[in-house]
Amino acid sequence: MTRTSKTKARPSARKPPSRRPEGGNEVRFTHPDRVYWADAGVTKQDLADYYRSVWDWMAAHVASRPLALLRCPDGTSGQCFFQKHASAGLSEKSLHTVIDRKGRQIIAVEDLDGLLSLVQAGVLELHVRGSTIEHLDVCDRIVFDIDPGDGVAWADVVAAARDVRERLAAIDLQSFVKLSGGKGLHVVLPIDGADWDTTKNFAQAVALAMTADDPKRYVAKITKSLRKGKIFVDYLRNSLEQTSVAAYSTRAREGAPVSAPVTWEELGRTKGGNQYTLLNLGKRLRGLKQDPWKDIGRVKQKLPNLRALRGR
């Protein structure tokens, strides 16, 4: 079943209006007082209210993108599991679903009601692909996950993200950054569409160049034993079925942190990847003069030819 939403996501996020945004009228919550984050006292209703408040900022980064969902029906203190399709407890009614060429169901949300239906189902994290549900084979966002090993200072994580930015800027590519909601940072590169092989090869080339230039700081292999005191430049998010946490999604971690976009200029003033939470992000957004990612949907740039890149 494929559902076409009546309300399309707005192309650019902006400061939320003082009134509550439209939407969310069809979803009915059972047990709204169920605690999802016991350590922070955050309930299902609190999570729903949070997403209502950030939908204008979030919509352009989650709507119409294939999702992988971390569900924790009993909150972070209970069992959690990843899910990529509709099933018991997750209705297709408020979702956009398609069947891919391998016969697998792909799900997405198109509007606030779709997102709130996931809250009802105990979804505490939303992970998105770097493509849209209409064009599964075309990547339009590349993610470099800057993932620190044990013993790495936050200042070094920030420096690594800036290193990625500078390398991309040297080949005329503009990038954006966000706190992961965990230990690290995500450098996000919007592109004008590329196939997945080209995408992964490019991301890998950047990561390998970093490790070759500074092997004491960086590693491009996922092997845990190699990562102590180093930063894993994770390029593996950039293939057909891989995902990364969505901008403004909560994380199923202590304190209810969120993955928060920031500007490059303010990155140096941040204190950690989990600095912003469901409880304090509203204050941050109300104090912003403009969306940190206001231009991400307007940037049109193509990946360079790798052979030409190697020749530089």
mmCIF file of N, CA, C and O in Angstrom, residues 176-238:
data_model
loop_
_atom_site.group_PDB
_atom_site.id
_atom_site.type_symbol
_atom_site.label_atom_id
_atom_site.label_comp_id
_atom_site.label_asym_id
_atom_site.label_seq_id
_atom_site.Cartn_x
_atom_site.Cartn_y
_atom_site.Cartn_z
ATOM 1 N N PHE A 176 27.804 20.731 5.533
ATOM 2 C CA PHE A 176 27.086 21.186 6.720
ATOM 3 C C PHE A 176 27.420 20.227 7.866
ATOM 4 O O PHE A 176 27.926 19.130 7.632
ATOM 5 N N VAL A 177 27.132 20.635 9.095
ATOM 6 C CA VAL A 177 27.526 19.819 10.244
ATOM 7 C C VAL A 177 26.402 19.768 11.271
ATOM 8 O O VAL A 177 25.611 20.706 11.398
ATOM 9 N N LYS A 178 26.328 18.656 11.990
ATOM 10 C CA LYS A 178 25.376 18.535 13.096
ATOM 11 C C LYS A 178 25.961 17.660 14.188
ATOM 12 O O LYS A 178 26.814 16.794 13.937
ATOM 13 N N LEU A 179 25.511 17.906 15.411
ATOM 14 C CA LEU A 179 25.844 17.041 16.525
ATOM 15 C C LEU A 179 25.073 15.737 16.344
ATOM 16 O O LEU A 179 23.897 15.742 15.981
ATOM 17 N N SER A 180 25.723 14.609 16.615
ATOM 18 C CA SER A 180 25.078 13.318 16.357
ATOM 19 C C SER A 180 24.047 12.947 17.417
ATOM 20 O O SER A 180 23.211 12.074 17.195
ATOM 21 N N GLY A 181 24.108 13.618 18.578
ATOM 22 C CA GLY A 181 23.281 13.194 19.697
ATOM 23 C C GLY A 181 23.968 12.113 20.513
ATOM 24 O O GLY A 181 23.468 11.695 21.556
ATOM 25 N N GLY A 182 25.142 11.661 20.030
ATOM 26 C CA GLY A 182 25.955 10.690 20.747
ATOM 27 C C GLY A 182 27.302 11.295 21.085
ATOM 28 O O GLY A 182 27.387 12.382 21.643
ATOM 29 N N LYS A 183 28.383 10.615 20.661
ATOM 30 C CA LYS A 183 29.730 11.085 20.986
ATOM 31 C C LYS A 183 30.328 11.985 19.913
ATOM 32 O O LYS A 183 31.314 12.671 20.170
ATOM 33 N N GLY A 184 29.763 11.970 18.701
ATOM 34 C CA GLY A 184 30.467 12.582 17.585
ATOM 35 C C GLY A 184 29.710 13.630 16.804
ATOM 36 O O GLY A 184 28.762 14.261 17.297
ATOM 37 N N LEU A 185 30.146 13.806 15.570
ATOM 38 C CA LEU A 185 29.600 14.786 14.647
ATOM 39 C C LEU A 185 29.322 14.141 13.306
ATOM 40 O O LEU A 185 29.982 13.164 12.931
ATOM 41 N N HIS A 186 28.368 14.701 12.581
ATOM 42 C CA HIS A 186 28.096 14.281 11.207
ATOM 43 C C HIS A 186 28.355 15.453 10.272
ATOM 44 O O HIS A 186 27.763 16.525 10.448
ATOM 45 N N VAL A 187 29.236 15.253 9.304
ATOM 46 C CA VAL A 187 29.439 16.236 8.249
ATOM 47 C C VAL A 187 28.590 15.772 7.067
ATOM 48 O O VAL A 187 28.742 14.650 6.573
ATOM 49 N N VAL A 188 27.667 16.620 6.639
ATOM 50 C CA VAL A 188 26.684 16.249 5.622
ATOM 51 C C VAL A 188 26.964 17.025 4.332
ATOM 52 O O VAL A 188 27.064 18.257 4.353
ATOM 53 N N LEU A 189 27.067 16.293 3.249
ATOM 54 C CA LEU A 189 27.388 16.863 1.944
ATOM 55 C C LEU A 189 26.194 16.677 1.003
ATOM 56 O O LEU A 189 25.939 15.567 0.530
ATOM 57 N N PRO A 190 25.437 17.743 0.719
ATOM 58 C CA PRO A 190 24.345 17.618 -0.244
ATOM 59 C C PRO A 190 24.905 17.593 -1.665
ATOM 60 O O PRO A 190 25.814 18.355 -1.999
ATOM 61 N N ILE A 191 24.384 16.692 -2.483
ATOM 62 C CA ILE A 191 24.839 16.607 -3.874
ATOM 63 C C ILE A 191 23.632 16.560 -4.804
ATOM 64 O O ILE A 191 22.510 16.303 -4.373
ATOM 65 N N ASP A 192 23.916 16.787 -6.069
ATOM 66 C CA ASP A 192 22.843 16.873 -7.068
ATOM 67 C C ASP A 192 22.501 15.512 -7.654
ATOM 68 O O ASP A 192 22.062 15.410 -8.790
ATOM 69 N N GLY A 193 22.744 14.459 -6.894
ATOM 70 C CA GLY A 193 22.383 13.113 -7.311
ATOM 71 C C GLY A 193 23.547 12.334 -7.889
ATOM 72 O O GLY A 193 24.227 12.797 -8.800
ATOM 73 N N ALA A 194 23.783 11.131 -7.342
ATOM 74 C CA ALA A 194 24.818 10.234 -7.844
ATOM 75 C C ALA A 194 24.402 8.804 -7.512
ATOM 76 O O ALA A 194 23.651 8.569 -6.565
ATOM 77 N N ASP A 195 24.871 7.833 -8.298
ATOM 78 C CA ASP A 195 24.562 6.441 -7.981
ATOM 79 C C ASP A 195 25.355 6.021 -6.746
ATOM 80 O O ASP A 195 26.323 6.671 -6.346
ATOM 81 N N TRP A 196 24.953 4.936 -6.143
ATOM 82 C CA TRP A 196 25.520 4.550 -4.854
ATOM 83 C C TRP A 196 26.981 4.119 -4.947
ATOM 84 O O TRP A 196 27.758 4.348 -4.016
ATOM 85 N N ASP A 197 27.384 3.479 -6.039
ATOM 86 C CA ASP A 197 28.790 3.091 -6.182
ATOM 87 C C ASP A 197 29.682 4.327 -6.220
ATOM 88 O O ASP A 197 30.718 4.387 -5.559
ATOM 89 N N THR A 198 29.266 5.321 -7.004
ATOM 90 C CA THR A 198 30.032 6.567 -7.093
ATOM 91 C C THR A 198 30.084 7.257 -5.735
ATOM 92 O O THR A 198 31.131 7.755 -5.307
ATOM 93 N N THR A 199 28.956 7.257 -5.050
ATOM 94 C CA THR A 199 28.869 7.903 -3.744
ATOM 95 C C THR A 199 29.813 7.260 -2.739
ATOM 96 O O THR A 199 30.606 7.940 -2.070
ATOM 97 N N LYS A 200 29.738 5.941 -2.612
ATOM 98 C CA LYS A 200 30.570 5.248 -1.629
ATOM 99 C C LYS A 200 32.049 5.380 -1.971
ATOM 100 O O LYS A 200 32.891 5.568 -1.072
ATOM 101 N N ASN A 201 32.387 5.273 -3.246
ATOM 102 C CA ASN A 201 33.793 5.399 -3.654
ATOM 103 C C ASN A 201 34.347 6.774 -3.309
ATOM 104 O O ASN A 201 35.491 6.906 -2.873
ATOM 105 N N PHE A 202 33.535 7.794 -3.501
ATOM 106 C CA PHE A 202 33.977 9.150 -3.169
ATOM 107 C C PHE A 202 34.182 9.298 -1.657
ATOM 108 O O PHE A 202 35.226 9.807 -1.204
ATOM 109 N N ALA A 203 33.196 8.876 -0.877
ATOM 110 C CA ALA A 203 33.304 9.004 0.580
ATOM 111 C C ALA A 203 34.498 8.221 1.106
ATOM 112 O O ALA A 203 35.229 8.680 1.994
ATOM 113 N N GLN A 204 34.709 7.044 0.562
ATOM 114 C CA GLN A 204 35.851 6.226 0.972
ATOM 115 C C GLN A 204 37.171 6.915 0.630
ATOM 116 O O GLN A 204 38.109 6.910 1.430
ATOM 117 N N ALA A 205 37.234 7.532 -0.539
ATOM 118 C CA ALA A 205 38.465 8.217 -0.955
ATOM 119 C C ALA A 205 38.819 9.345 0.011
ATOM 120 O O ALA A 205 39.994 9.537 0.353
ATOM 121 N N VAL A 206 37.806 10.090 0.469
ATOM 122 C CA VAL A 206 38.053 11.164 1.431
ATOM 123 C C VAL A 206 38.571 10.589 2.747
ATOM 124 O O VAL A 206 39.554 11.074 3.320
ATOM 125 N N ALA A 207 37.909 9.536 3.241
ATOM 126 C CA ALA A 207 38.316 8.933 4.512
ATOM 127 C C ALA A 207 39.717 8.347 4.430
ATOM 128 O O ALA A 207 40.529 8.510 5.354
ATOM 129 N N LEU A 208 40.037 7.668 3.348
ATOM 130 C CA LEU A 208 41.365 7.070 3.201
ATOM 131 C C LEU A 208 42.447 8.128 3.070
ATOM 132 O O LEU A 208 43.571 7.945 3.560
ATOM 133 N N ALA A 209 42.132 9.237 2.425
ATOM 134 C CA ALA A 209 43.101 10.331 2.305
ATOM 135 C C ALA A 209 43.419 10.910 3.682
ATOM 136 O O ALA A 209 44.575 11.223 3.987
ATOM 137 N N MET A 210 42.403 11.022 4.525
ATOM 138 C CA MET A 210 42.618 11.535 5.870
ATOM 139 C C MET A 210 43.499 10.599 6.686
ATOM 140 O O MET A 210 44.414 11.039 7.398
ATOM 141 N N THR A 211 43.236 9.301 6.589
ATOM 142 C CA THR A 211 44.035 8.344 7.361
ATOM 143 C C THR A 211 45.461 8.247 6.821
ATOM 144 O O THR A 211 46.401 8.044 7.598
ATOM 145 N N ALA A 212 45.617 8.407 5.525
ATOM 146 C CA ALA A 212 46.965 8.375 4.947
ATOM 147 C C ALA A 212 47.777 9.596 5.367
ATOM 148 O O ALA A 212 48.974 9.494 5.652
ATOM 149 N N ASP A 213 47.120 10.732 5.440
ATOM 150 C CA ASP A 213 47.812 11.970 5.807
ATOM 151 C C ASP A 213 48.117 12.054 7.304
ATOM 152 O O ASP A 213 49.106 12.675 7.700
ATOM 153 N N ASP A 214 47.268 11.442 8.135
ATOM 154 C CA ASP A 214 47.459 11.552 9.580
ATOM 155 C C ASP A 214 47.028 10.252 10.270
ATOM 156 O O ASP A 214 46.007 10.216 10.975
ATOM 157 N N PRO A 215 47.783 9.174 10.084
ATOM 158 C CA PRO A 215 47.390 7.865 10.635
ATOM 159 C C PRO A 215 47.370 7.810 12.158
ATOM 160 O O PRO A 215 46.769 6.904 12.734
ATOM 161 N N LYS A 216 48.014 8.770 12.830
ATOM 162 C CA LYS A 216 47.982 8.784 14.287
ATOM 163 C C LYS A 216 46.666 9.339 14.826
ATOM 164 O O LYS A 216 46.316 9.104 15.980
ATOM 165 N N ARG A 217 45.960 10.078 13.977
ATOM 166 C CA ARG A 217 44.696 10.683 14.410
ATOM 167 C C ARG A 217 43.472 9.937 13.884
ATOM 168 O O ARG A 217 42.444 9.863 14.564
ATOM 169 N N TYR A 218 43.570 9.405 12.663
ATOM 170 C CA TYR A 218 42.393 8.871 11.993
ATOM 171 C C TYR A 218 42.523 7.390 11.664
ATOM 172 O O TYR A 218 43.619 6.876 11.439
ATOM 173 N N VAL A 219 41.368 6.747 11.604
ATOM 174 C CA VAL A 219 41.279 5.371 11.128
ATOM 175 C C VAL A 219 40.017 5.255 10.280
ATOM 176 O O VAL A 219 39.009 5.914 10.557
ATOM 177 N N ALA A 220 40.087 4.465 9.209
ATOM 178 C CA ALA A 220 38.938 4.321 8.317
ATOM 179 C C ALA A 220 38.363 2.907 8.358
ATOM 180 O O ALA A 220 37.518 2.555 7.533
ATOM 181 N N LYS A 221 38.814 2.107 9.325
ATOM 182 C CA LYS A 221 38.299 0.753 9.495
ATOM 183 C C LYS A 221 37.446 0.687 10.740
ATOM 184 O O LYS A 221 37.743 1.320 11.751
ATOM 185 N N ILE A 222 36.413 -0.132 10.688
ATOM 186 C CA ILE A 222 35.443 -0.198 11.774
ATOM 187 C C ILE A 222 35.956 -1.003 12.964
ATOM 188 O O ILE A 222 35.387 -0.954 14.052
ATOM 189 N N THR A 223 37.066 -1.721 12.793
ATOM 190 C CA THR A 223 37.620 -2.582 13.835
ATOM 191 C C THR A 223 37.843 -1.812 15.143
ATOM 192 O O THR A 223 38.600 -0.848 15.182
ATOM 193 N N LYS A 224 37.182 -2.251 16.205
ATOM 194 C CA LYS A 224 37.224 -1.537 17.485
ATOM 195 C C LYS A 224 38.645 -1.433 18.036
ATOM 196 O O LYS A 224 39.028 -0.416 18.619
ATOM 197 N N SER A 225 39.434 -2.498 17.884
ATOM 198 C CA SER A 225 40.773 -2.514 18.477
ATOM 199 C C SER A 225 41.694 -1.471 17.875
ATOM 200 O O SER A 225 42.709 -1.109 18.477
ATOM 201 N N LEU A 226 41.359 -0.962 16.688
ATOM 202 C CA LEU A 226 42.195 0.028 16.022
ATOM 203 C C LEU A 226 41.823 1.458 16.388
ATOM 204 O O LEU A 226 42.527 2.399 16.017
ATOM 205 N N ARG A 227 40.730 1.633 17.140
ATOM 206 C CA ARG A 227 40.148 2.962 17.286
ATOM 207 C C ARG A 227 40.476 3.674 18.598
ATOM 208 O O ARG A 227 40.141 4.845 18.757
ATOM 209 N N LYS A 228 41.138 3.007 19.515
ATOM 210 C CA LYS A 228 41.452 3.650 20.791
ATOM 211 C C LYS A 228 42.351 4.860 20.567
ATOM 212 O O LYS A 228 43.398 4.772 19.931
ATOM 213 N N GLY A 229 41.923 6.009 21.057
ATOM 214 C CA GLY A 229 42.701 7.231 20.921
ATOM 215 C C GLY A 229 42.676 7.834 19.529
ATOM 216 O O GLY A 229 43.378 8.816 19.274
ATOM 217 N N LYS A 230 41.856 7.268 18.635
ATOM 218 C CA LYS A 230 41.768 7.767 17.261
ATOM 219 C C LYS A 230 40.318 8.077 16.897
ATOM 220 O O LYS A 230 39.384 7.718 17.614
ATOM 221 N N ILE A 231 40.150 8.723 15.781
ATOM 222 C CA ILE A 231 38.820 9.063 15.272
ATOM 223 C C ILE A 231 38.512 8.204 14.055
ATOM 224 O O ILE A 231 39.281 8.179 13.080
ATOM 225 N N PHE A 232 37.412 7.494 14.127
ATOM 226 C CA PHE A 232 36.946 6.681 13.002
ATOM 227 C C PHE A 232 36.185 7.586 12.038
ATOM 228 O O PHE A 232 35.153 8.150 12.394
ATOM 229 N N VAL A 233 36.723 7.744 10.830
ATOM 230 C CA VAL A 233 36.038 8.520 9.800
ATOM 231 C C VAL A 233 35.130 7.537 9.054
ATOM 232 O O VAL A 233 35.536 6.861 8.111
ATOM 233 N N ASP A 234 33.902 7.445 9.513
ATOM 234 C CA ASP A 234 32.965 6.429 9.027
ATOM 235 C C ASP A 234 32.290 6.907 7.738
ATOM 236 O O ASP A 234 31.422 7.781 7.757
ATOM 237 N N TYR A 235 32.701 6.295 6.639
ATOM 238 C CA TYR A 235 32.116 6.596 5.337
ATOM 239 C C TYR A 235 31.110 5.526 4.933
ATOM 240 O O TYR A 235 30.485 5.613 3.855
ATOM 241 N N LEU A 236 30.908 4.527 5.790
ATOM 242 C CA LEU A 236 30.110 3.363 5.430
ATOM 243 C C LEU A 236 28.610 3.616 5.448
ATOM 244 O O LEU A 236 27.825 2.736 5.102
ATOM 245 N N ARG A 237 28.211 4.809 5.854
ATOM 246 C CA ARG A 237 26.785 5.162 5.839
ATOM 247 C C ARG A 237 26.271 5.353 4.420
ATOM 248 O O ARG A 237 25.056 5.482 4.219
ATOM 249 N N ASN A 238 27.172 5.394 3.461
ATOM 250 C CA ASN A 238 26.831 5.875 2.116
ATOM 251 C C ASN A 238 26.703 4.746 1.098
ATOM 252 O O ASN A 238 27.451 4.643 0.130
#
